[in-house]
PDB file of N, CA and C in Angstrom:
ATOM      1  N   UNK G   1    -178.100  38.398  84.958  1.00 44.00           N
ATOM      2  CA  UNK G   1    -177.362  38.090  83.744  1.00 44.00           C
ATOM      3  C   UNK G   1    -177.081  36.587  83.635  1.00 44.00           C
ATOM      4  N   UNK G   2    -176.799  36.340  84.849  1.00 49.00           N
ATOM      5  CA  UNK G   2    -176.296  34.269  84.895  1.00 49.00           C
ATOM      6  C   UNK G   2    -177.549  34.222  84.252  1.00 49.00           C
ATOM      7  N   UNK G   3    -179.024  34.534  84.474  1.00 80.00           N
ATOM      8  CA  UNK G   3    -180.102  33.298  84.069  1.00 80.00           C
ATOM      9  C   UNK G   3    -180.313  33.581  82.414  1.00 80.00           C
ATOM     10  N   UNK G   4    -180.133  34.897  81.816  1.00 76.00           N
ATOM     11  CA  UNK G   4    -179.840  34.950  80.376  1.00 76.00           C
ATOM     12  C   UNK G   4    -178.778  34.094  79.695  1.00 76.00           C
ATOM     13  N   UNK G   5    -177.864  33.802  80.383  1.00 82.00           N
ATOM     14  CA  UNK G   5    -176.679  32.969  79.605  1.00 82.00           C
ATOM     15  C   UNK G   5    -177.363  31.558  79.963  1.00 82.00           C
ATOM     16  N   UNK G   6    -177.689  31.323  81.599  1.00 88.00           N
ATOM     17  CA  UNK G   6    -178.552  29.915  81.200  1.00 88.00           C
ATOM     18  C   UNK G   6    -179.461  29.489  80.615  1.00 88.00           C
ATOM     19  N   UNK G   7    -179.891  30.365  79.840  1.00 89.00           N
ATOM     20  CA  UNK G   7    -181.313  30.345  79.056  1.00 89.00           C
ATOM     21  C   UNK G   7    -180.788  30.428  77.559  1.00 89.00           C
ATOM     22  N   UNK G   8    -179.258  31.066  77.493  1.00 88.00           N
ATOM     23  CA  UNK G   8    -178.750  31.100  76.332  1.00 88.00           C
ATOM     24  C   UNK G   8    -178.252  29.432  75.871  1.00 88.00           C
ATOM     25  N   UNK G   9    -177.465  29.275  76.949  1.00 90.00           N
ATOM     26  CA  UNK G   9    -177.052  27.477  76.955  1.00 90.00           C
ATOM     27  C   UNK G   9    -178.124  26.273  76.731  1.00 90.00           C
ATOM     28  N   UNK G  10    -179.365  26.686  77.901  1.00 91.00           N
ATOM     29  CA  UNK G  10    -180.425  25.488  77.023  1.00 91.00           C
ATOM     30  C   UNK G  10    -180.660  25.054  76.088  1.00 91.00           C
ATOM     31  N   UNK G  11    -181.214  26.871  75.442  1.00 88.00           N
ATOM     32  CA  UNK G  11    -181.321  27.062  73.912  1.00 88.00           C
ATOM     33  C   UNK G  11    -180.512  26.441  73.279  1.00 88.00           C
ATOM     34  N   UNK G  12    -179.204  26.860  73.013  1.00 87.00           N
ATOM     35  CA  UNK G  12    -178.431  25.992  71.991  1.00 87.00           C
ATOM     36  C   UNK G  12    -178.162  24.445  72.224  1.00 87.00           C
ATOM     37  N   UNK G  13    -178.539  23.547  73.354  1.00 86.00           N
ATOM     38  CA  UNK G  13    -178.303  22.703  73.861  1.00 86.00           C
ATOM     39  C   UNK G  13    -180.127  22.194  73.077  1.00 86.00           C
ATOM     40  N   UNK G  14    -180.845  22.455  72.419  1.00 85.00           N
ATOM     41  CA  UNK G  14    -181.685  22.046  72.268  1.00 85.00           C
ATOM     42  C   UNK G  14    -182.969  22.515  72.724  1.00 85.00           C
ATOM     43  N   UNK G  15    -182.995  23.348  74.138  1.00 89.00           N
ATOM     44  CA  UNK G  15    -184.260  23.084  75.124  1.00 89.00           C
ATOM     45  C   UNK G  15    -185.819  24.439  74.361  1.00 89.00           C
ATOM     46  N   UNK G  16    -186.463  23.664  73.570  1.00 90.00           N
ATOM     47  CA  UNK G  16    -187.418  24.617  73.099  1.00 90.00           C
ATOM     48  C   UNK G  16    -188.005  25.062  73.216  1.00 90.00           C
ATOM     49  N   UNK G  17    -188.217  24.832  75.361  1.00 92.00           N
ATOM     50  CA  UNK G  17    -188.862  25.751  75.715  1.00 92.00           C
ATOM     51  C   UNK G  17    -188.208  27.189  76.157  1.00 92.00           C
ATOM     52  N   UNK G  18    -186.203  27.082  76.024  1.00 92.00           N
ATOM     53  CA  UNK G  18    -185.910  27.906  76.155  1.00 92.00           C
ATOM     54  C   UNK G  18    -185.640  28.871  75.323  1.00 92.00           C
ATOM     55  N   UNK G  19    -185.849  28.252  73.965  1.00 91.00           N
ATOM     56  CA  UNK G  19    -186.034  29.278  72.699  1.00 91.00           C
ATOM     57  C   UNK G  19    -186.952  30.260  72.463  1.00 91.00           C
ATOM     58  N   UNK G  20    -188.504  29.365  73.117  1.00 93.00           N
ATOM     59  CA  UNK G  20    -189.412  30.350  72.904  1.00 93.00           C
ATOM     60  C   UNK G  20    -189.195  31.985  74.096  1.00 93.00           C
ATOM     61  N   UNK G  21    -188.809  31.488  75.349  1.00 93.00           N
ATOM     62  CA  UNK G  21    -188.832  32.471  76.606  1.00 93.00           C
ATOM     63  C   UNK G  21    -187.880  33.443  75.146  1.00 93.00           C
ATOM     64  N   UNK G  22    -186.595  33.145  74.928  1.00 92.00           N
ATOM     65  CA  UNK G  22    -185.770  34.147  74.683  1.00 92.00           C
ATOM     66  C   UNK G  22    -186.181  35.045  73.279  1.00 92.00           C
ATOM     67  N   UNK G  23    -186.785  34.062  72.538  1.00 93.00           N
ATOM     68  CA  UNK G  23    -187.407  34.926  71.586  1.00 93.00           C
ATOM     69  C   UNK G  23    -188.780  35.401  72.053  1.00 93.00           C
ATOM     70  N   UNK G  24    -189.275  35.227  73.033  1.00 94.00           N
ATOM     71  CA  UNK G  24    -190.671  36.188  73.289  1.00 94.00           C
ATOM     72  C   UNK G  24    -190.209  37.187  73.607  1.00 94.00           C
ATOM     73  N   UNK G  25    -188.975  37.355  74.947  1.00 91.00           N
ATOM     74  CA  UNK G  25    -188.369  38.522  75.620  1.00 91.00           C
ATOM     75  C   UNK G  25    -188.293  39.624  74.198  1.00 91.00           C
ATOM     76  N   UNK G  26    -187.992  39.665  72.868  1.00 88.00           N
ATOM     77  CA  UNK G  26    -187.449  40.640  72.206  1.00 88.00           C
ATOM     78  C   UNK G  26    -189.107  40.570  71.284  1.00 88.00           C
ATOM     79  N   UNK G  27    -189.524  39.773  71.026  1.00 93.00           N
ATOM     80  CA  UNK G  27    -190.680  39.876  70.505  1.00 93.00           C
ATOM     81  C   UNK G  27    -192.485  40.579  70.769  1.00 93.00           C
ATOM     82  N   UNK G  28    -192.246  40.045  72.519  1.00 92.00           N
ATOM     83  CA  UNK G  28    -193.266  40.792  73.015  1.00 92.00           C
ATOM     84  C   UNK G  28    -193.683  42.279  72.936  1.00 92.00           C
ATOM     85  N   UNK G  29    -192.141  42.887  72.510  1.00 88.00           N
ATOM     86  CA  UNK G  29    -192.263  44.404  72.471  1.00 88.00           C
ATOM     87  C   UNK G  29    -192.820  44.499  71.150  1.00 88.00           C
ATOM     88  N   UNK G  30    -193.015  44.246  70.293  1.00 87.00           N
ATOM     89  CA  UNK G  30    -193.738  44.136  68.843  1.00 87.00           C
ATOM     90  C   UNK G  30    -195.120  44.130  68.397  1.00 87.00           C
ATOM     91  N   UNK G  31    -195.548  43.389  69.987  1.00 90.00           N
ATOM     92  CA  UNK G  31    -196.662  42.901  69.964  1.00 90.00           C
ATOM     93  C   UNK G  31    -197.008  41.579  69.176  1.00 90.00           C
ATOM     94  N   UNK G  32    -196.068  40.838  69.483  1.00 94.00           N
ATOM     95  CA  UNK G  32    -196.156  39.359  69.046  1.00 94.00           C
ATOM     96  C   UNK G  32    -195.868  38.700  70.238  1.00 94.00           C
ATOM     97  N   UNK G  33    -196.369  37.067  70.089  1.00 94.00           N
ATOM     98  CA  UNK G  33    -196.083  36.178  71.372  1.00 94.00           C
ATOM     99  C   UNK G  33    -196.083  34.564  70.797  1.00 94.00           C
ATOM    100  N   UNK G  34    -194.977  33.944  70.635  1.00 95.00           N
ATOM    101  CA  UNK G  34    -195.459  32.473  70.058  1.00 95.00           C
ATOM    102  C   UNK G  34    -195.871  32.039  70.845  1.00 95.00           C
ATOM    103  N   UNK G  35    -196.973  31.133  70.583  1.00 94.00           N
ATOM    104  CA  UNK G  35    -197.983  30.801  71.242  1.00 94.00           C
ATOM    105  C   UNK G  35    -197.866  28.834  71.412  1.00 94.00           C
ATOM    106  N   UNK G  36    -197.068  28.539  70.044  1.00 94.00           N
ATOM    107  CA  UNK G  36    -196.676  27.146  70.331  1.00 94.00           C
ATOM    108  C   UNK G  36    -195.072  27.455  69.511  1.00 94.00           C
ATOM    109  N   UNK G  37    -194.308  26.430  70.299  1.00 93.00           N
ATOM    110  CA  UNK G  37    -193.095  25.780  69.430  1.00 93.00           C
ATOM    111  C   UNK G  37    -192.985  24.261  69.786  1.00 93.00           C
ATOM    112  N   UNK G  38    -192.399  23.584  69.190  1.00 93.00           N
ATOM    113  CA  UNK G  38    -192.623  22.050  68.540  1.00 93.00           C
ATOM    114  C   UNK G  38    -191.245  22.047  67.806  1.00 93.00           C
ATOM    115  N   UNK G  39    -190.592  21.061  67.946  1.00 92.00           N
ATOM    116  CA  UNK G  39    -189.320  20.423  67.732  1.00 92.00           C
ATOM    117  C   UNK G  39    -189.807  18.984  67.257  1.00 92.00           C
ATOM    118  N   UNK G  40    -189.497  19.012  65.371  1.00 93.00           N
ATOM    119  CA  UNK G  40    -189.901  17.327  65.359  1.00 93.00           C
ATOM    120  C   UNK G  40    -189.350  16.987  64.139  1.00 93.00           C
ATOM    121  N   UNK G  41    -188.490  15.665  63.857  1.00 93.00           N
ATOM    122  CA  UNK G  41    -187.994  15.465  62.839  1.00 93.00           C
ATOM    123  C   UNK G  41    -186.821  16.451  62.517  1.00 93.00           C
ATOM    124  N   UNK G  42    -186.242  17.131  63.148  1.00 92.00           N
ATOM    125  CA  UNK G  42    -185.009  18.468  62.629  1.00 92.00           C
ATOM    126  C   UNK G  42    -185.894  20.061  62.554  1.00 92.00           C
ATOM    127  N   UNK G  43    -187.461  19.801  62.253  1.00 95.00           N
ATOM    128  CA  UNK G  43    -188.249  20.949  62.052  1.00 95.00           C
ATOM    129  C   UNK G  43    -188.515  21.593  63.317  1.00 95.00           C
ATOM    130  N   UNK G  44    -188.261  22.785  63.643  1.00 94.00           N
ATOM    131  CA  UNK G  44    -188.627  23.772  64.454  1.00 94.00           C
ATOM    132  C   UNK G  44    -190.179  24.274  64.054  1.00 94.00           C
ATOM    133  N   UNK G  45    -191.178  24.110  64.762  1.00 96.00           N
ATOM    134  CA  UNK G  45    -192.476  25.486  64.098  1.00 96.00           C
ATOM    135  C   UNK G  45    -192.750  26.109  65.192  1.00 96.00           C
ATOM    136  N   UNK G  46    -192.951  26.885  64.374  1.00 96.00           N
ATOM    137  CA  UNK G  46    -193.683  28.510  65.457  1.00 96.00           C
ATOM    138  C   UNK G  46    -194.695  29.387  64.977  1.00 96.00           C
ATOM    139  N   UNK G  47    -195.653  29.326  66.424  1.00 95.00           N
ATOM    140  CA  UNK G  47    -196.731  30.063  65.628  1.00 95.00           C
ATOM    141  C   UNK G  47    -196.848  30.818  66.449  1.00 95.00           C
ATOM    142  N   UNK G  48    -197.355  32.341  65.777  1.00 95.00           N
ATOM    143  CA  UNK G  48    -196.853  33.720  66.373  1.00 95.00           C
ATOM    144  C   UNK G  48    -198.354  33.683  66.516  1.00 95.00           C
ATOM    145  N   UNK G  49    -198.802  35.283  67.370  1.00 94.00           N
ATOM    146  CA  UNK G  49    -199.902  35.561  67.600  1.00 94.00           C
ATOM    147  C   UNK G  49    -199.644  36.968  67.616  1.00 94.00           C
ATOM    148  N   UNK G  50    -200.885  37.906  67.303  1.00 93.00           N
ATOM    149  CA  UNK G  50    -200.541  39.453  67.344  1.00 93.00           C
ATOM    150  C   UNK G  50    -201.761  39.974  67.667  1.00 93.00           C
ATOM    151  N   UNK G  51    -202.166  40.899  68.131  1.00 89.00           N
ATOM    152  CA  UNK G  51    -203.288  41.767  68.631  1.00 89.00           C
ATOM    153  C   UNK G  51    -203.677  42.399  67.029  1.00 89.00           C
ATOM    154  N   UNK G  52    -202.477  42.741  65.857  1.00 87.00           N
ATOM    155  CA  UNK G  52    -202.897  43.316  64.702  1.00 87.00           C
ATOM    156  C   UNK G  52    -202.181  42.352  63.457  1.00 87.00           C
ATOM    157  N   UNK G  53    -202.640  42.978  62.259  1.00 85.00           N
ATOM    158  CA  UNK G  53    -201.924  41.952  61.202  1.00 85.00           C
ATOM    159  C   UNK G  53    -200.882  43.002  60.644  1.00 85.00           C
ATOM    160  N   UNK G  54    -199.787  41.871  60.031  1.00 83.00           N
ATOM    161  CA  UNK G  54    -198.613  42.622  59.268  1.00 83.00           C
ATOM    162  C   UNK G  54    -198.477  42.830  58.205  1.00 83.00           C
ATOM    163  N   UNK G  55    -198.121  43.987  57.710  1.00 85.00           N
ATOM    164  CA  UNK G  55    -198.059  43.761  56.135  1.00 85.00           C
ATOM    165  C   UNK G  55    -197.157  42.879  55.623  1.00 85.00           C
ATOM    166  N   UNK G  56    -196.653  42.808  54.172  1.00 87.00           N
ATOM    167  CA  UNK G  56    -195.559  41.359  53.749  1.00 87.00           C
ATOM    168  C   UNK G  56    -194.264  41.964  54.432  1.00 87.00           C
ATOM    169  N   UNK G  57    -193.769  42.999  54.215  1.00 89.00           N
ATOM    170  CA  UNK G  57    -192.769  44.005  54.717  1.00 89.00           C
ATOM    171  C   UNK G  57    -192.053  43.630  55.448  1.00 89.00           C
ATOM    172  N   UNK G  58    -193.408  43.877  56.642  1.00 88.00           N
ATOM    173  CA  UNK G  58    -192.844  43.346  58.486  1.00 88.00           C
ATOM    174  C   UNK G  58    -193.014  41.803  58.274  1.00 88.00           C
ATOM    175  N   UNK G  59    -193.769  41.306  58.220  1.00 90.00           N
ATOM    176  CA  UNK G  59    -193.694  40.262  57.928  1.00 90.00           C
ATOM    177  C   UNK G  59    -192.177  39.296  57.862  1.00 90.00           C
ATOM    178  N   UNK G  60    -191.498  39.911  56.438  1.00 92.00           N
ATOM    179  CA  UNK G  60    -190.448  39.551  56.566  1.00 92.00           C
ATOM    180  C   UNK G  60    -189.806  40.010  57.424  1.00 92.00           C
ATOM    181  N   UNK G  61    -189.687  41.240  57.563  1.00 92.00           N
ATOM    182  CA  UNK G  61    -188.368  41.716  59.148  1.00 92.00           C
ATOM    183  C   UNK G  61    -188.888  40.811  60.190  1.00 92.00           C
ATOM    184  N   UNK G  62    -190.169  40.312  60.321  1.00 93.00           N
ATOM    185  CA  UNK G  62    -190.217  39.017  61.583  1.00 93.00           C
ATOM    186  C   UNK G  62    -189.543  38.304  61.498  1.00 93.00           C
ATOM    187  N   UNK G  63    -189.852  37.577  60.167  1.00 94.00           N
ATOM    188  CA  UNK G  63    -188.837  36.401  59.773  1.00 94.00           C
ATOM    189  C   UNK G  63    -187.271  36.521  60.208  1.00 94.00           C
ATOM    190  N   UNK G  64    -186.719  37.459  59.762  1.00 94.00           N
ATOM    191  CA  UNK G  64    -185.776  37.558  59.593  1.00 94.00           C
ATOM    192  C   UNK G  64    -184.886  38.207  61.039  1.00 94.00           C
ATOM    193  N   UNK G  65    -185.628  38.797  61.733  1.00 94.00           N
ATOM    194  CA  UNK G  65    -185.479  38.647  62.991  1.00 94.00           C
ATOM    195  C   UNK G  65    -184.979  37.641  63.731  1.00 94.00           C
ATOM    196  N   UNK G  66    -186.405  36.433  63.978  1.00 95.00           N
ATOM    197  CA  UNK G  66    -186.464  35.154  64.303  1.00 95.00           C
ATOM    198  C   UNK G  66    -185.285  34.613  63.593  1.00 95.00           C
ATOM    199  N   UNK G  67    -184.850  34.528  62.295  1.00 94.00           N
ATOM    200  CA  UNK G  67    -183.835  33.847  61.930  1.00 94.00           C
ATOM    201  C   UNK G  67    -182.505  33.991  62.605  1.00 94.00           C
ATOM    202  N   UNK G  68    -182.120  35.149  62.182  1.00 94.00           N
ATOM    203  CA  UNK G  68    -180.978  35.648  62.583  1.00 94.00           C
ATOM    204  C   UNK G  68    -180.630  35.189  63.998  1.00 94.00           C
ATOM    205  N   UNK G  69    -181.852  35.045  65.178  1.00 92.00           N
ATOM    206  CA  UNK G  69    -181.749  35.004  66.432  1.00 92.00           C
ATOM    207  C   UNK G  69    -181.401  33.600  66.497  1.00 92.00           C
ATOM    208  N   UNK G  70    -181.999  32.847  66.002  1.00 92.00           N
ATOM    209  CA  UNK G  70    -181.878  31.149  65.747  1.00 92.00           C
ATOM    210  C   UNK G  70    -180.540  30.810  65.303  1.00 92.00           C
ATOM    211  N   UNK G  71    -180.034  31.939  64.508  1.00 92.00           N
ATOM    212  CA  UNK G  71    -178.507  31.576  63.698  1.00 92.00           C
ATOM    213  C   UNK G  71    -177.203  31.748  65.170  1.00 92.00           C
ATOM    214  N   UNK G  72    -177.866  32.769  65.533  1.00 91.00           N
ATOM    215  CA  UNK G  72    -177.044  32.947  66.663  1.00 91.00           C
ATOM    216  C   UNK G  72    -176.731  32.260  67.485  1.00 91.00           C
ATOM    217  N   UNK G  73    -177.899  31.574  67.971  1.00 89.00           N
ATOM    218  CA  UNK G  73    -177.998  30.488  69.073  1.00 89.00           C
ATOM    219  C   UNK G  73    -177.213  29.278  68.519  1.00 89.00           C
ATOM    220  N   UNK G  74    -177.346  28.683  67.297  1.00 88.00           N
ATOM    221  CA  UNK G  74    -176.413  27.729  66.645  1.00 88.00           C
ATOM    222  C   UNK G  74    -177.165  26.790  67.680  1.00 88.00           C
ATOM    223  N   UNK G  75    -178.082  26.425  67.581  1.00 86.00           N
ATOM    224  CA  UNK G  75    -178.584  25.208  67.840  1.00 86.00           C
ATOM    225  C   UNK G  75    -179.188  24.015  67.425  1.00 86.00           C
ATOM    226  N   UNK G  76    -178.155  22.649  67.589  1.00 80.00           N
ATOM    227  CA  UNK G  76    -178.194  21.458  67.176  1.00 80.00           C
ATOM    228  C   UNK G  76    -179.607  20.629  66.854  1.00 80.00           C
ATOM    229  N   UNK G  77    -179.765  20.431  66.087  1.00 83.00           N
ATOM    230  CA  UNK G  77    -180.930  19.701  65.771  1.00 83.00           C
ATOM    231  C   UNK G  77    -181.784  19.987  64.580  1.00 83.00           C
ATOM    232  N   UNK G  78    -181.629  21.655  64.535  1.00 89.00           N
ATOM    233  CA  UNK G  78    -182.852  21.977  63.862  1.00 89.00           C
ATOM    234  C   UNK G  78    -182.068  22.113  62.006  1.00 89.00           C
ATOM    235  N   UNK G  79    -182.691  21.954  61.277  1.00 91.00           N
ATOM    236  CA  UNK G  79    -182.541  21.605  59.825  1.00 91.00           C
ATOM    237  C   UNK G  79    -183.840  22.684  59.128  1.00 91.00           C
ATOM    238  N   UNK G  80    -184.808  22.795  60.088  1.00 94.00           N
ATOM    239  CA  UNK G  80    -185.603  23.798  58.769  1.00 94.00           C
ATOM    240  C   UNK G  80    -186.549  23.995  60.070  1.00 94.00           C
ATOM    241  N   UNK G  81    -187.071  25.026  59.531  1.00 95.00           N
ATOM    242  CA  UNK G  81    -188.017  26.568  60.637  1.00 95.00           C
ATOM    243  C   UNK G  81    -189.153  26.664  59.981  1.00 95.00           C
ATOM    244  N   UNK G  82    -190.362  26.743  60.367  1.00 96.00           N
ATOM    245  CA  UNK G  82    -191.651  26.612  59.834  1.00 96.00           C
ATOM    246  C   UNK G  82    -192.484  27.767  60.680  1.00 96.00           C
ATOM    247  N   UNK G  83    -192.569  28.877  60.370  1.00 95.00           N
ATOM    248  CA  UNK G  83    -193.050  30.248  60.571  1.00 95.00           C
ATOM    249  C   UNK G  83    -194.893  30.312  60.658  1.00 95.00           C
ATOM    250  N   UNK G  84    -195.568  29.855  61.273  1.00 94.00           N
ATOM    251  CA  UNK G  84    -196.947  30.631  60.999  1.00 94.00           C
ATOM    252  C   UNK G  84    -197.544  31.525  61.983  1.00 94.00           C
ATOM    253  N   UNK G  85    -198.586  32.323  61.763  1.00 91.00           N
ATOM    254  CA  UNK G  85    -198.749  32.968  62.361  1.00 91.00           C
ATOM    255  C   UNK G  85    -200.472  33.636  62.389  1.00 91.00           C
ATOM    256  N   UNK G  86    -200.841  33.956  63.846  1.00 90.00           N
ATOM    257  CA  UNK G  86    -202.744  33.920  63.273  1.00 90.00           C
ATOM    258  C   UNK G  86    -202.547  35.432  64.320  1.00 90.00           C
ATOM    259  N   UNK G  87    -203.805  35.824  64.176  1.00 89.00           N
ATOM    260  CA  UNK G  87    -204.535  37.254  64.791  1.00 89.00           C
ATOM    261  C   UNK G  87    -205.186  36.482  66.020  1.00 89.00           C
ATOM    262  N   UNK G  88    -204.720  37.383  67.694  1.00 86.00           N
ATOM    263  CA  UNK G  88    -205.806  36.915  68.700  1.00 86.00           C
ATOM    264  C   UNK G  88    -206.816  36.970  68.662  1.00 86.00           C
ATOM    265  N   UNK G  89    -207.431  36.043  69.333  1.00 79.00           N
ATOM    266  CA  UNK G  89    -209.193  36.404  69.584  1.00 79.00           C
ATOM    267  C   UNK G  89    -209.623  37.238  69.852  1.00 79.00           C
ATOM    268  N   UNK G  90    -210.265  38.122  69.660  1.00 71.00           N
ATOM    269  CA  UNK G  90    -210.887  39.053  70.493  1.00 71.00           C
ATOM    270  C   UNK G  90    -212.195  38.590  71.195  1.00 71.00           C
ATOM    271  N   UNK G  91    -212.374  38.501  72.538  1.00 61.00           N
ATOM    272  CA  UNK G  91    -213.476  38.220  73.194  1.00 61.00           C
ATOM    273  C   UNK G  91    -214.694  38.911  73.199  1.00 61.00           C
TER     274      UNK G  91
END
């Protein structure tokens, strides 16, 4: 539990690589995985990856997921969230 709250503290302290760990933990079950995040100018982006595609629907419940989770964290810096998202490769 300590390393969830320290992973909670990074996060809001800025650390974006600890944003992505905590939003993969709830995301991976979805079958999503961001694959990059980038902190620049106040802008957060994130780009998701999925084994399948979403309709607009889920789509938004991603969004809005991710948001909500970001609202929570209340973390300093960020001013606007930039969402994209592609289909894995298949080899």
């Amino acid at each position: 539990m300590a390393n969830q709250e320290s992973l909670c503290q990074q996060a809001k302290s800025g650390d974006i690589q600890a944003v992505t760990v905590l939003l993969n933990k709830s995301l991976t079950a979805k079958g999503i995985t961001i694959v990059k995040c980038d902190l620049k100018d106040s802008c957060l982006t994130l780009i998701l990856e999925s084994d399948q595609s979403f309709n607009s629907a889920t789509q938004a419940k991603i969004v809005g997921f991710i948001e909500k989770n970001l609202l929570k964290l209340k973390i300093s810096g960020i001013n606007q969230v930039i969402i994209s998202g592609k289909l894995k490769r298949r080899s």
